[in-house]
Short mmCIF file of C-alpha atoms in Angstrom, two decimals:
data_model
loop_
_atom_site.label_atom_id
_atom_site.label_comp_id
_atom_site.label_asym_id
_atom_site.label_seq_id
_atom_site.Cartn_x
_atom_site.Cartn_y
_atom_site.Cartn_z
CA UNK E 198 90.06 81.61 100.86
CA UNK E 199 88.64 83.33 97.44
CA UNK E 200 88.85 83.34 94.21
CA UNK E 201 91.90 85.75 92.97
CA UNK E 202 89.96 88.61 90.88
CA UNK E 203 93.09 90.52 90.30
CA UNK E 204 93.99 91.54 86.51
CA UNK E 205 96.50 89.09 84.93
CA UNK E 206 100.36 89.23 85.46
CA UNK E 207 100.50 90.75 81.95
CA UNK E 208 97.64 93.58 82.43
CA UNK E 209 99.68 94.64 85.75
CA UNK E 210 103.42 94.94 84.21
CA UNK E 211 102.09 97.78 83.40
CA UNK E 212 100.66 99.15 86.70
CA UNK E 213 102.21 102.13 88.41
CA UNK E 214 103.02 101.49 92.33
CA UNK E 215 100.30 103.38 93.41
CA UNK E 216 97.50 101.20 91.51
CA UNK E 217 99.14 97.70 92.31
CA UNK E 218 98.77 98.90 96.38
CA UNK E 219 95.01 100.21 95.25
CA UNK E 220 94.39 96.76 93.28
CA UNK E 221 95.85 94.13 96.10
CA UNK E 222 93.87 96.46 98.83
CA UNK E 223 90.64 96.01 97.25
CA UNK E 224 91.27 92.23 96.86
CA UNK E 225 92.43 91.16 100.28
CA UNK E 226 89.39 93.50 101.50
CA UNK E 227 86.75 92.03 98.97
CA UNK E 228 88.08 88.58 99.96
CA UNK E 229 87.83 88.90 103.79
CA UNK E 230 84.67 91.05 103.19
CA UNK E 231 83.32 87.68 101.80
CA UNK E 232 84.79 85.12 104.34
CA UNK E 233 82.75 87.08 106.69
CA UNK E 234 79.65 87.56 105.07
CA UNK E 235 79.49 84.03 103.51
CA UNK E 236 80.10 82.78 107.28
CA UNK E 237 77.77 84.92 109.33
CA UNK E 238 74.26 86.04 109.93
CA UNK E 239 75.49 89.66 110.26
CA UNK E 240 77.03 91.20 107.20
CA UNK E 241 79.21 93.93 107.84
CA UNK E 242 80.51 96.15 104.90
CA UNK E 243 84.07 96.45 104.20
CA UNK E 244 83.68 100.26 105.42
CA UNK E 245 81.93 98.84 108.21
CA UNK E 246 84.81 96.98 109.34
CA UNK E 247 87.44 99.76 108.85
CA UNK E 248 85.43 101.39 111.62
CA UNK E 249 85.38 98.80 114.37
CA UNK E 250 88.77 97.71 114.05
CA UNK E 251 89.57 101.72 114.78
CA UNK E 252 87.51 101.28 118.12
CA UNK E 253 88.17 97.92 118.84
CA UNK E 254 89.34 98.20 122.89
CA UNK E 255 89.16 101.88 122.78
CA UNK E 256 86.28 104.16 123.64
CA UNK E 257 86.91 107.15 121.12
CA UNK E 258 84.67 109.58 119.78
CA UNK E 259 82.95 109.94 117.13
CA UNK E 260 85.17 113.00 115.87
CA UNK E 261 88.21 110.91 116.66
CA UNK E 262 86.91 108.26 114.79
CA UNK E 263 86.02 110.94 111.96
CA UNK E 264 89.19 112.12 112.14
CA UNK E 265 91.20 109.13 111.66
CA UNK E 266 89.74 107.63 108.80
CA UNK E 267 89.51 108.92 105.07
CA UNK E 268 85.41 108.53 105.28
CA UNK E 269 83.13 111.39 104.99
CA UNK E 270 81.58 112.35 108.26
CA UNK E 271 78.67 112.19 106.75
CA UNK E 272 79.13 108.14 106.42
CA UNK E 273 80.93 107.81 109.48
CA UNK E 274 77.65 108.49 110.98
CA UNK E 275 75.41 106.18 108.72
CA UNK E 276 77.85 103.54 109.57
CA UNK E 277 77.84 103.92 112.79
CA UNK E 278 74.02 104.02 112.97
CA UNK E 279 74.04 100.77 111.35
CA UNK E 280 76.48 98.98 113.45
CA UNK E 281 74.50 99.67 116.39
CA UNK E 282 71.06 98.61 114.59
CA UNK E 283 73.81 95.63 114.21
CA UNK E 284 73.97 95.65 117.95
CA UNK E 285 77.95 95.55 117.22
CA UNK E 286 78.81 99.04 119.07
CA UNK E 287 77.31 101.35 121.39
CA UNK E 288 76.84 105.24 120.83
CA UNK E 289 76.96 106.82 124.42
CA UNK E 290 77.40 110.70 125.62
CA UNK E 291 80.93 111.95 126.89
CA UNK E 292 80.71 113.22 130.08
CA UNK E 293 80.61 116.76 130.52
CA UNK E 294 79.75 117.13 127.04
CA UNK E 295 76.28 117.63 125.25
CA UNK E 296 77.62 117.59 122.08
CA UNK E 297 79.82 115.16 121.51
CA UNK E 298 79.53 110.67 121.22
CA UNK E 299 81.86 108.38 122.12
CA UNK E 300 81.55 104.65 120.85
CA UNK E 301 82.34 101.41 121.82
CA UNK E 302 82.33 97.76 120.84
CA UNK E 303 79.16 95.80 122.69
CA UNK E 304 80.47 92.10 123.64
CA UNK E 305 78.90 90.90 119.81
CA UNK E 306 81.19 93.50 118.58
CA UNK E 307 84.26 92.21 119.97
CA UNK E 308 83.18 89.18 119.40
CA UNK E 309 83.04 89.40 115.77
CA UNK E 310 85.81 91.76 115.56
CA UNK E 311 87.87 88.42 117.30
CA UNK E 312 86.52 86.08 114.85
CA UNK E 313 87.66 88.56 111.32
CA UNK E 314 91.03 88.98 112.99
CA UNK E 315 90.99 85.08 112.32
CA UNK E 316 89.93 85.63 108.66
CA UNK E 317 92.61 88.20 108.28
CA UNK E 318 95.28 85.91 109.97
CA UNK E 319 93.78 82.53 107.62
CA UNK E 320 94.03 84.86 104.74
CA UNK E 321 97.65 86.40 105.54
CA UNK E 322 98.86 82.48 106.12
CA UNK E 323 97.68 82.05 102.58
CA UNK E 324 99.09 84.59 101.19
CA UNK E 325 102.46 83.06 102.98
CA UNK E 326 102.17 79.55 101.36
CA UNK E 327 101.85 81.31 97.87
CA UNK E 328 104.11 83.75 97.98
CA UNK E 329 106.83 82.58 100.65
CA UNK E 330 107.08 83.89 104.43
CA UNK E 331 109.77 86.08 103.71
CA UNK E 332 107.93 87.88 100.60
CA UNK E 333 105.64 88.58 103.39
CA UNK E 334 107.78 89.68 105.86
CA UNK E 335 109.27 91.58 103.69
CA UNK E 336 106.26 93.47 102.61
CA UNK E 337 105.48 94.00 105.94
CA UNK E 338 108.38 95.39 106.32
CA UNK E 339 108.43 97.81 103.60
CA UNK E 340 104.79 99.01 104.32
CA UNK E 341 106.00 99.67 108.00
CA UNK E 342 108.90 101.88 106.50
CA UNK E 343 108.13 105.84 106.95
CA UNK E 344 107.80 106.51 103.16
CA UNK E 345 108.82 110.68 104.22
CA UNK E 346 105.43 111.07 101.83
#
């Protein structure tokens, strides 16, 4: 699905936990960041998506939304601004309440948001056949675990 851009075996053996989480994150992102973008007429930014699968079915706020993810509100805004230039979500009052959004997925939105759950499932399947299933599983597993951090 991409080219692997991760340091070599021997530059990680000396990697603390922390950075080899930080290091395969921005991989598996970069690499479904591209499967999108080299497949569509709509690029959406790896931010971008971290947003819209956070309101994919849902209706929150934009304060929820805010809330929930470790983005400035600042940028929460600006991406949200661009995702609906995008036409990919809708930015609608709350009822009873001047101040405050809510936000939604438009049927492009969901749409796309269907077709990179795909990517993430292709990419995840790869990961599978080089690794082994159970690596994966247990991974999953692990990064389910309550860490009491």
């Amino acid at each position: 699905m991409g080219v692997n851009h991760l340091p070599s075996n021997a530059e990680l053996n000396n990697v603390d936990l922390i950075d080899l989480i930080s290091e395969r994150h921005s991989l598996v992102r970069k690499i479904i960041e591209n499967a999108w973008n080299d497949n569509s007429e709509i690029n959406i930014s790896s931010s971008e998506w971290y947003i819209l699968v956070r309101i994919y079915k849902k209706k929150p706020t934009i304060s929820d939304v805010t809330k929930n993810v470790e983005i400035s509100r600042q940028a929460i805004h600006k991406f949200i601004k661009n995702l609906a230039a995008k036409g990919l979500v809708e930015v609608q009052n709350v009822e009873n309440n001047k101040k405050e959004k809510c936000i939604q997925l438009t049927a492009l939105g969901e749409s796309c948001y269907e077709k990179y759950e795909v990517l993430k499932a292709d990419l995840e399947n790869d990961i599978a056949k080089n690794i082994g299933e159970e690596q994966v599983k247990v991974l999953k597993d692990i990064l389910r675990l309550d860490w009491k951090i």
